[in-house]
Short mmCIF file of C-alpha atoms and ligand atoms in Angstrom, two decimals:
data_model
loop_
_atom_site.label_atom_id
_atom_site.label_comp_id
_atom_site.label_asym_id
_atom_site.label_seq_id
_atom_site.Cartn_x
_atom_site.Cartn_y
_atom_site.Cartn_z
CA MET A 9 46.68 8.10 -16.78
CA ARG A 10 46.17 6.53 -20.18
CA ASP A 11 44.76 7.91 -23.50
CA PHE A 12 41.12 7.87 -23.64
CA VAL A 13 38.05 8.81 -25.55
CA TYR A 14 34.78 9.90 -23.81
CA THR A 15 31.46 10.30 -25.45
CA GLY A 16 28.52 11.89 -23.48
CA LEU A 17 24.92 11.24 -24.38
CA PRO A 18 22.26 14.02 -24.35
CA SER A 19 19.71 12.89 -21.87
CA ARG A 20 18.11 14.67 -18.91
CA VAL A 21 17.71 13.05 -15.64
CA VAL A 22 15.46 14.10 -12.75
CA PHE A 23 16.31 12.00 -9.73
CA GLY A 24 14.62 11.70 -6.25
CA SER A 25 11.56 10.62 -4.34
CA GLY A 26 8.16 12.07 -5.41
CA THR A 27 9.67 13.14 -8.65
CA VAL A 28 6.79 11.96 -10.65
CA GLU A 29 5.25 15.40 -9.61
CA LYS A 30 7.49 16.79 -12.23
CA LEU A 31 6.03 14.89 -15.00
CA GLY A 32 3.79 17.68 -16.17
CA GLU A 33 6.78 20.11 -16.38
CA GLU A 34 8.84 17.50 -18.22
CA VAL A 35 6.04 16.76 -20.67
CA ALA A 36 5.66 20.52 -21.47
CA ALA A 37 9.26 20.88 -21.80
CA LEU A 38 9.29 18.42 -24.59
CA GLY A 39 6.41 19.96 -26.28
CA ILE A 40 4.27 16.85 -25.82
CA ASN A 41 0.51 17.45 -26.01
CA ARG A 42 -0.85 13.94 -26.26
CA ALA A 43 1.28 11.47 -24.39
CA LEU A 44 0.76 7.64 -24.96
CA VAL A 45 1.58 5.78 -21.67
CA LEU A 46 3.24 2.40 -21.81
CA THR A 47 3.14 -0.32 -19.32
CA THR A 48 3.10 -4.10 -19.03
CA PRO A 49 0.02 -5.71 -18.07
CA GLU A 50 1.28 -6.21 -14.53
CA GLN A 51 1.86 -2.40 -14.22
CA GLU A 52 -1.31 -1.21 -15.81
CA SER A 53 -2.63 0.48 -12.65
CA GLN A 54 0.63 2.57 -12.46
CA GLY A 55 -0.13 3.64 -15.96
CA GLU A 56 -3.56 4.58 -15.09
CA GLU A 57 -2.28 6.66 -12.42
CA LEU A 58 -0.09 8.47 -14.82
CA LEU A 59 -2.94 9.10 -17.24
CA GLU A 60 -4.76 10.94 -14.38
CA ARG A 61 -1.82 12.92 -13.51
CA LEU A 62 -1.26 13.90 -17.13
CA GLY A 63 -4.85 15.09 -17.43
CA GLU A 64 -5.44 16.71 -20.76
CA LYS A 65 -1.87 15.91 -21.99
CA ALA A 66 -2.85 12.17 -21.88
CA ALA A 67 -3.69 10.49 -25.11
CA GLY A 68 -4.21 7.06 -23.78
CA LEU A 69 -2.63 3.87 -22.44
CA PHE A 70 -0.99 0.84 -24.05
CA SER A 71 -0.43 -1.77 -21.45
CA GLY A 72 0.79 -4.66 -23.60
CA ALA A 73 4.56 -4.25 -23.22
CA THR A 74 6.20 -7.74 -22.99
CA MET A 75 9.62 -9.24 -22.83
CA HIS A 76 12.14 -9.24 -25.78
CA THR A 77 10.31 -6.40 -27.60
CA PRO A 78 8.49 -8.52 -30.29
CA VAL A 79 7.87 -6.63 -33.44
CA ALA A 80 4.19 -7.86 -33.51
CA VAL A 81 3.69 -5.88 -30.29
CA THR A 82 5.37 -2.83 -31.41
CA ASP A 83 3.11 -2.86 -34.58
CA LYS A 84 0.09 -2.95 -32.30
CA ALA A 85 1.23 -0.22 -30.23
CA MET A 86 2.25 1.88 -33.17
CA GLY A 87 -1.29 1.50 -34.33
CA VAL A 88 -2.69 2.75 -31.08
CA PHE A 89 -0.09 5.68 -31.10
CA GLU A 90 -1.31 6.76 -34.57
CA ASN A 91 -5.07 6.25 -33.84
CA LEU A 92 -4.72 8.41 -30.85
CA SER A 93 -2.80 11.09 -32.68
CA ALA A 94 -0.26 10.73 -29.86
CA ASP A 95 3.01 12.89 -29.96
CA GLY A 96 5.08 11.53 -27.28
CA ILE A 97 5.55 8.57 -24.90
CA VAL A 98 5.75 8.08 -21.27
CA SER A 99 7.12 4.70 -20.38
CA ILE A 100 6.80 3.46 -16.74
CA GLY A 101 8.46 0.04 -16.04
CA GLY A 102 11.60 -2.08 -16.46
CA GLY A 103 13.66 -2.79 -19.68
CA SER A 104 10.68 -4.57 -21.49
CA THR A 105 8.50 -1.43 -21.25
CA ILE A 106 11.18 0.91 -22.08
CA GLY A 107 12.19 -1.36 -24.96
CA LEU A 108 8.60 -0.84 -26.48
CA GLY A 109 8.95 2.99 -26.28
CA LYS A 110 12.30 2.72 -27.85
CA ALA A 111 10.88 0.58 -30.64
CA ILE A 112 8.24 3.23 -31.23
CA ALA A 113 10.82 5.98 -31.30
CA LEU A 114 12.97 4.10 -33.68
CA ARG A 115 10.09 4.21 -36.29
CA ASN A 116 8.96 7.86 -35.76
CA ASP A 117 11.52 9.57 -33.51
CA THR A 118 8.85 10.51 -31.05
CA PRO A 119 10.19 12.07 -27.88
CA GLN A 120 10.15 9.77 -24.75
CA ILE A 121 9.94 10.25 -20.99
CA VAL A 122 10.76 7.10 -18.88
CA ILE A 123 10.14 6.32 -15.46
CA PRO A 124 12.33 3.32 -14.67
CA THR A 125 11.03 0.80 -12.04
CA THR A 126 13.82 -1.80 -12.15
CA TYR A 127 17.60 -1.35 -12.16
CA ALA A 128 18.31 -2.89 -15.62
CA GLY A 129 19.38 0.41 -17.05
CA SER A 130 17.94 0.64 -20.58
CA GLU A 131 16.62 4.13 -19.95
CA MET A 132 20.06 5.70 -20.53
CA THR A 133 21.12 3.87 -23.58
CA THR A 134 20.91 4.14 -27.34
CA ILE A 135 20.49 0.32 -27.41
CA ILE A 136 17.41 -1.40 -28.87
CA GLY A 137 16.82 -5.13 -29.20
CA GLN A 138 14.07 -6.30 -31.04
CA THR A 139 12.49 -10.01 -31.67
CA GLU A 140 11.02 -11.13 -34.75
CA ASN A 141 10.46 -14.73 -35.82
CA GLY A 142 12.37 -16.03 -32.88
CA LYS A 143 15.43 -13.97 -33.75
CA LYS A 144 16.73 -10.95 -31.57
CA THR A 145 18.67 -8.27 -33.25
CA THR A 146 20.27 -5.28 -31.51
CA GLN A 147 21.20 -1.86 -32.78
CA LYS A 148 22.51 1.46 -31.44
CA THR A 149 20.96 4.73 -32.52
CA LEU A 150 20.38 8.13 -30.92
CA LYS A 151 16.91 7.88 -32.23
CA VAL A 152 15.85 5.59 -29.35
CA LEU A 153 17.67 7.51 -26.42
CA PRO A 154 14.92 8.65 -24.06
CA GLU A 155 14.98 12.52 -23.78
CA THR A 156 14.13 12.54 -20.18
CA VAL A 157 14.43 10.10 -17.28
CA ILE A 158 12.57 10.53 -14.16
CA TYR A 159 13.91 8.19 -11.41
CA ASP A 160 11.25 8.28 -8.83
CA VAL A 161 12.44 5.82 -5.93
CA ASP A 162 8.74 5.56 -4.86
CA TYR A 163 7.97 3.42 -7.90
CA THR A 164 10.79 0.89 -7.04
CA MET A 165 9.47 0.08 -3.62
CA SER A 166 7.19 -2.54 -5.15
CA LEU A 167 9.94 -4.35 -6.89
CA PRO A 168 9.96 -7.76 -5.01
CA SER A 169 13.11 -8.35 -3.05
CA VAL A 170 14.61 -11.19 -5.19
CA MET A 171 13.87 -9.34 -8.35
CA SER A 172 15.65 -6.34 -6.77
CA VAL A 173 18.86 -8.41 -6.19
CA THR A 174 18.79 -9.77 -9.70
CA SER A 175 18.17 -6.61 -11.28
CA GLY A 176 20.82 -4.83 -9.11
CA LEU A 177 23.37 -7.33 -10.21
CA ASN A 178 22.24 -6.93 -13.73
CA ALA A 179 23.24 -3.18 -13.24
CA ILE A 180 26.54 -4.03 -11.58
CA ALA A 181 27.54 -6.17 -14.43
CA HIS A 182 27.41 -2.99 -16.78
CA ALA A 183 29.74 -1.23 -14.43
CA VAL A 184 32.03 -4.18 -13.86
CA GLU A 185 32.55 -4.57 -17.75
CA ALA A 186 32.93 -0.73 -18.17
CA LEU A 187 35.89 -0.76 -15.75
CA TYR A 188 37.83 -3.25 -18.05
CA ALA A 189 36.28 -2.36 -21.42
CA GLU A 190 38.31 -1.54 -24.44
CA ASN A 191 37.22 2.01 -24.34
CA ALA A 192 37.43 2.33 -20.37
CA ASN A 193 37.89 6.08 -19.33
CA PRO A 194 38.53 7.94 -16.13
CA LEU A 195 34.97 9.33 -15.90
CA LEU A 196 33.22 6.10 -16.27
CA ASN A 197 35.74 4.46 -13.74
CA ILE A 198 34.48 6.81 -11.16
CA MET A 199 30.76 6.08 -11.90
CA ALA A 200 31.28 2.49 -12.18
CA GLU A 201 32.95 2.26 -8.75
CA GLN A 202 30.54 4.31 -7.10
CA GLY A 203 27.56 2.60 -8.74
CA VAL A 204 28.78 -0.95 -7.65
CA ALA A 205 29.43 0.42 -4.16
CA ALA A 206 26.00 2.05 -3.86
CA LEU A 207 24.24 -1.14 -5.10
CA MET A 208 26.39 -3.44 -2.87
CA LYS A 209 25.51 -1.39 0.03
CA ALA A 210 21.82 -1.23 -0.80
CA LEU A 211 20.90 -4.79 -2.01
CA PRO A 212 21.43 -6.69 1.23
CA VAL A 213 19.40 -4.02 3.01
CA ILE A 214 16.52 -4.27 0.44
CA SER A 215 16.70 -8.16 0.80
CA ASN A 216 15.79 -7.81 4.39
CA ASP A 217 13.27 -4.92 3.99
CA PRO A 218 12.19 -4.09 0.61
CA LEU A 219 10.38 -1.00 1.86
CA ASP A 220 13.69 0.60 3.23
CA ARG A 221 13.35 3.98 1.29
CA ALA A 222 16.96 4.97 1.97
CA ALA A 223 18.40 1.84 0.57
CA ARG A 224 15.86 2.14 -2.41
CA MET A 225 17.32 5.66 -3.13
CA GLU A 226 20.98 4.26 -2.86
CA ALA A 227 20.18 1.52 -5.30
CA ALA A 228 18.36 3.74 -7.79
CA TYR A 229 21.33 6.12 -7.71
CA GLY A 230 23.69 3.10 -8.30
CA ALA A 231 21.39 1.80 -11.01
CA TRP A 232 21.62 5.14 -12.86
CA LEU A 233 25.47 5.31 -12.62
CA CYS A 234 25.65 1.72 -13.88
CA ALA A 235 23.20 2.56 -16.79
CA VAL A 236 25.46 5.37 -17.84
CA CYS A 237 28.25 2.78 -17.89
CA LEU A 238 26.33 0.64 -20.21
CA ALA A 239 25.45 3.64 -22.41
CA THR A 240 28.76 5.18 -22.89
CA GLY A 241 31.35 2.49 -21.99
CA GLY A 242 31.85 -0.96 -23.55
CA VAL A 243 31.04 -4.52 -22.80
CA ALA A 244 32.86 -7.66 -23.10
CA LEU A 245 32.77 -11.51 -22.40
CA HIS A 246 30.18 -11.33 -19.62
CA HIS A 247 27.57 -9.47 -21.77
CA LYS A 248 28.33 -11.73 -24.70
CA LEU A 249 27.63 -14.82 -22.59
CA CYS A 250 24.38 -13.67 -21.25
CA HIS A 251 23.49 -12.69 -24.87
CA VAL A 252 24.21 -16.24 -26.11
CA LEU A 253 22.75 -17.99 -23.14
CA GLY A 254 19.61 -15.95 -22.94
CA GLY A 255 19.07 -16.29 -26.69
CA SER A 256 19.87 -20.06 -26.93
CA PHE A 257 18.12 -21.37 -23.96
CA ASN A 258 15.46 -18.75 -23.43
CA LEU A 259 16.93 -17.89 -20.00
CA PRO A 260 15.53 -14.83 -18.08
CA HIS A 261 17.53 -11.58 -18.44
CA ALA A 262 18.43 -10.47 -14.77
CA GLU A 263 18.91 -13.84 -13.47
CA THR A 264 21.21 -14.92 -16.17
CA HIS A 265 23.50 -11.85 -15.59
CA THR A 266 23.31 -12.37 -11.81
CA ILE A 267 24.70 -16.06 -12.30
CA VAL A 268 27.20 -15.55 -15.09
CA LEU A 269 28.83 -12.18 -13.57
CA PRO A 270 30.91 -13.81 -10.83
CA HIS A 271 32.35 -16.50 -13.28
CA ALA A 272 32.97 -13.89 -16.19
CA LEU A 273 34.85 -11.68 -13.70
CA SER A 274 36.87 -14.45 -12.23
CA TYR A 275 38.04 -15.43 -15.91
CA ASN A 276 38.95 -11.77 -16.64
CA ALA A 277 40.44 -10.77 -13.17
CA PRO A 278 43.92 -11.90 -14.29
CA ALA A 279 43.89 -9.31 -17.06
CA ALA A 280 42.06 -6.52 -15.37
CA SER A 281 44.08 -5.59 -12.30
CA ASP A 282 42.97 -1.94 -12.18
CA ALA A 283 39.25 -3.07 -12.25
CA MET A 284 39.68 -5.56 -9.59
CA THR A 285 41.30 -2.85 -7.35
CA ALA A 286 38.36 -0.62 -7.88
CA LEU A 287 35.86 -3.55 -7.37
CA ARG A 288 37.64 -4.54 -4.04
CA ARG A 289 37.12 -0.94 -2.84
CA ALA A 290 33.53 -0.77 -4.15
CA THR A 291 32.63 -4.22 -2.54
CA SER A 292 34.86 -3.74 0.54
CA SER A 293 35.87 -7.43 -0.19
CA GLU A 294 39.11 -8.96 -1.20
CA MET A 295 37.07 -11.28 -3.41
CA PRO A 296 34.67 -9.06 -5.46
CA ALA A 297 33.45 -12.11 -7.68
CA ALA A 298 32.59 -14.05 -4.57
CA ALA A 299 30.92 -10.99 -2.96
CA PHE A 300 28.55 -10.64 -5.86
CA PHE A 301 27.89 -14.42 -5.66
CA ASP A 302 27.06 -14.05 -1.97
CA VAL A 303 24.75 -11.13 -2.28
CA ALA A 304 22.93 -13.13 -4.99
CA LYS A 305 22.64 -16.25 -2.89
CA SER A 306 21.65 -14.62 0.52
CA GLY A 307 19.05 -12.53 -1.38
CA GLY A 308 17.43 -15.76 -2.42
CA ALA A 309 18.51 -15.44 -6.19
CA SER A 310 19.46 -18.62 -8.30
CA THR A 311 23.15 -19.10 -8.53
CA ALA A 312 23.09 -21.88 -11.03
CA LEU A 313 22.10 -21.91 -14.76
CA ARG A 314 20.79 -25.43 -14.24
CA ASP A 315 18.16 -24.11 -11.85
CA LEU A 316 16.95 -21.74 -14.73
CA GLY A 317 16.49 -24.82 -17.00
CA MET A 318 19.59 -24.79 -19.02
CA PRO A 319 20.71 -28.36 -20.08
CA GLU A 320 24.10 -29.66 -19.10
CA ASP A 321 24.58 -30.51 -22.82
CA GLY A 322 24.02 -26.99 -23.75
CA ILE A 323 27.40 -25.97 -22.23
CA ASP A 324 29.42 -26.95 -25.36
CA ARG A 325 26.87 -25.39 -27.64
CA ALA A 326 27.25 -21.98 -25.69
CA VAL A 327 30.98 -22.25 -25.97
CA GLU A 328 30.83 -22.80 -29.59
CA ILE A 329 28.46 -19.85 -30.20
CA THR A 330 30.43 -17.49 -28.07
CA LEU A 331 33.70 -18.25 -29.71
CA ALA A 332 32.17 -18.05 -33.32
CA ASP A 333 31.60 -14.42 -32.95
CA PRO A 334 33.26 -13.00 -29.77
CA TYR A 335 33.22 -9.40 -28.38
CA TRP A 336 36.50 -7.60 -27.48
CA ASN A 337 37.57 -9.03 -24.02
CA PRO A 338 40.72 -7.96 -21.89
CA ARG A 339 41.65 -11.56 -21.49
CA PRO A 340 41.97 -13.60 -24.84
CA LEU A 341 39.30 -16.16 -25.17
CA GLU A 342 40.61 -19.72 -24.59
CA GLU A 343 38.15 -22.40 -25.30
CA ASP A 344 38.78 -24.43 -22.08
CA GLY A 345 38.48 -21.33 -19.99
CA VAL A 346 35.24 -20.20 -21.51
CA ARG A 347 33.96 -23.69 -21.02
CA GLU A 348 34.92 -23.45 -17.40
CA ILE A 349 33.01 -20.14 -16.92
CA ILE A 350 29.88 -21.65 -18.22
CA ARG A 351 30.23 -25.03 -16.57
CA ALA A 352 30.77 -23.21 -13.16
CA ALA A 353 27.84 -20.92 -13.66
CA TRP A 354 25.63 -23.91 -14.71
CA ALA A 355 26.75 -25.78 -11.59
CA GLY A 356 26.55 -22.80 -9.26
CA ASP A 357 30.08 -22.84 -8.00
CA ARG A 358 31.21 -20.15 -5.53
CA PRO A 359 34.05 -18.22 -7.20
CA THR A 360 37.46 -17.84 -5.39
CA CYS A 361 38.53 -14.20 -6.44
P1 NAD B 19 11.24 -6.44 -17.29
O1 NAD B 19 11.00 -4.93 -17.77
O2 NAD B 19 10.92 -7.43 -18.18
O3 NAD B 19 10.27 -6.45 -15.96
C1 NAD B 19 9.91 -7.79 -15.28
C2 NAD B 19 8.49 -7.68 -14.72
O4 NAD B 19 8.63 -7.09 -13.45
C3 NAD B 19 7.50 -7.23 -15.59
O5 NAD B 19 6.22 -7.85 -15.33
C4 NAD B 19 7.25 -5.78 -15.05
O6 NAD B 19 6.01 -5.21 -15.14
C5 NAD B 19 7.53 -6.22 -13.43
N1 NAD B 19 8.04 -4.83 -12.80
C6 NAD B 19 8.92 -3.98 -13.14
N2 NAD B 19 9.21 -3.03 -12.16
C7 NAD B 19 8.23 -3.35 -11.17
C8 NAD B 19 8.10 -2.75 -9.82
N3 NAD B 19 8.71 -1.82 -9.55
N4 NAD B 19 7.30 -3.46 -9.15
C9 NAD B 19 6.52 -4.50 -9.44
N5 NAD B 19 6.79 -5.12 -10.56
C10 NAD B 19 7.83 -4.60 -11.37
O7 NAD B 19 12.39 -6.62 -16.45
P2 NAD B 19 13.93 -5.90 -16.70
O8 NAD B 19 15.04 -6.68 -16.26
O9 NAD B 19 13.92 -4.44 -16.24
O10 NAD B 19 14.09 -5.73 -18.27
C11 NAD B 19 14.72 -6.84 -19.02
C12 NAD B 19 14.69 -6.42 -20.50
O11 NAD B 19 15.37 -5.14 -20.71
C13 NAD B 19 15.36 -7.50 -21.56
O12 NAD B 19 14.78 -7.81 -22.58
C14 NAD B 19 16.74 -6.78 -21.69
O13 NAD B 19 17.13 -7.15 -22.92
C15 NAD B 19 16.30 -5.37 -21.65
N6 NAD B 19 17.37 -4.44 -21.40
C16 NAD B 19 17.62 -3.51 -22.48
C17 NAD B 19 18.78 -2.63 -22.10
C18 NAD B 19 19.03 -1.70 -23.45
O14 NAD B 19 19.93 -0.79 -23.19
N7 NAD B 19 18.36 -1.79 -24.34
C19 NAD B 19 19.41 -2.51 -20.96
C20 NAD B 19 19.04 -3.52 -20.20
C21 NAD B 19 18.00 -4.35 -20.28
#
């Protein structure tokens, strides 16, 4: 046992299947009388369903949520919120929709209820990233932490199988880094190991049958645990690389995490023996990094950054940006080692640990 510091965050979680039935109670518990429902255009019909469910507690729907939380979209949603005299938010969707709700709460501290439909994990965190003039800035503040999260597995059934795999590996990456983070602690270690185990059990089943409800339940449970790891644990080189690669080459979020994780973990493995022991248990594999790669590949996800459109001559640029402003990492950053991670991720090599 080592010294540690643990910070819990005040959020309420309602978990299960059919839990959307509790929406009315949860809205009332937060004192919301006029809820603005947020979705992406693709999930508008789910938003309409919630409006009906909310009845007189519904103020209206804004279905313009989009990737990277652009400030211009938040301005528009804020206008709708104010015109409708809304006093709370119900977000249904993935990180993009949840990000919009957080951006509104950042401005007016309005209460949020979130129904996550992917495994990305934003619902449990105080992190908000916003984009303006092509630049993404990220901050952490309790103002954006959703007060209530309703995990209703029924809303995850429609997540396409490949997206389920990439989103699940995005979640796993949060747990992996929490295990070897600077502020690792025993409670998060338990959550991280269980979260990885649940998702690694569920994802291959979902790949074969996206409608397998038991596997969806397991995946959502794992995603929640991994989200807590992101929320209260730390991140390291893997998240830094994904931030750099996503921002510099406009690469998609979950897919980039999926491709980079096995290689970032391979680099850190020699400096993270306790984490590797936990991950061997969680993946039932002697080679956890390869196990993550294999789940991605057999689930039909891209395993090479070049397939996402990253140019080969971008490798050196990504190394330079990563080293210019690094995150804390268990293994000191060596230029050649970082280049090798990005090269292997670009080429799609299978890791050997
Ligand atoms: P997303 O929210 O961008 O969703 C991708 C697409 O899938 C959207 O069109 C969405 O409508 C659709 N979709 C979502 N759930 C679905 C379902 N069940 N069935 C059918 N379609 C569905 O994807 P994401 O990976 O969840 O979120 C990525 C974004 O979230 C990134 O911008 C990332 O930076 C952010 N994020 C933030 C945090 C944080 O703590 N602030 C954490 C994780 C991710």
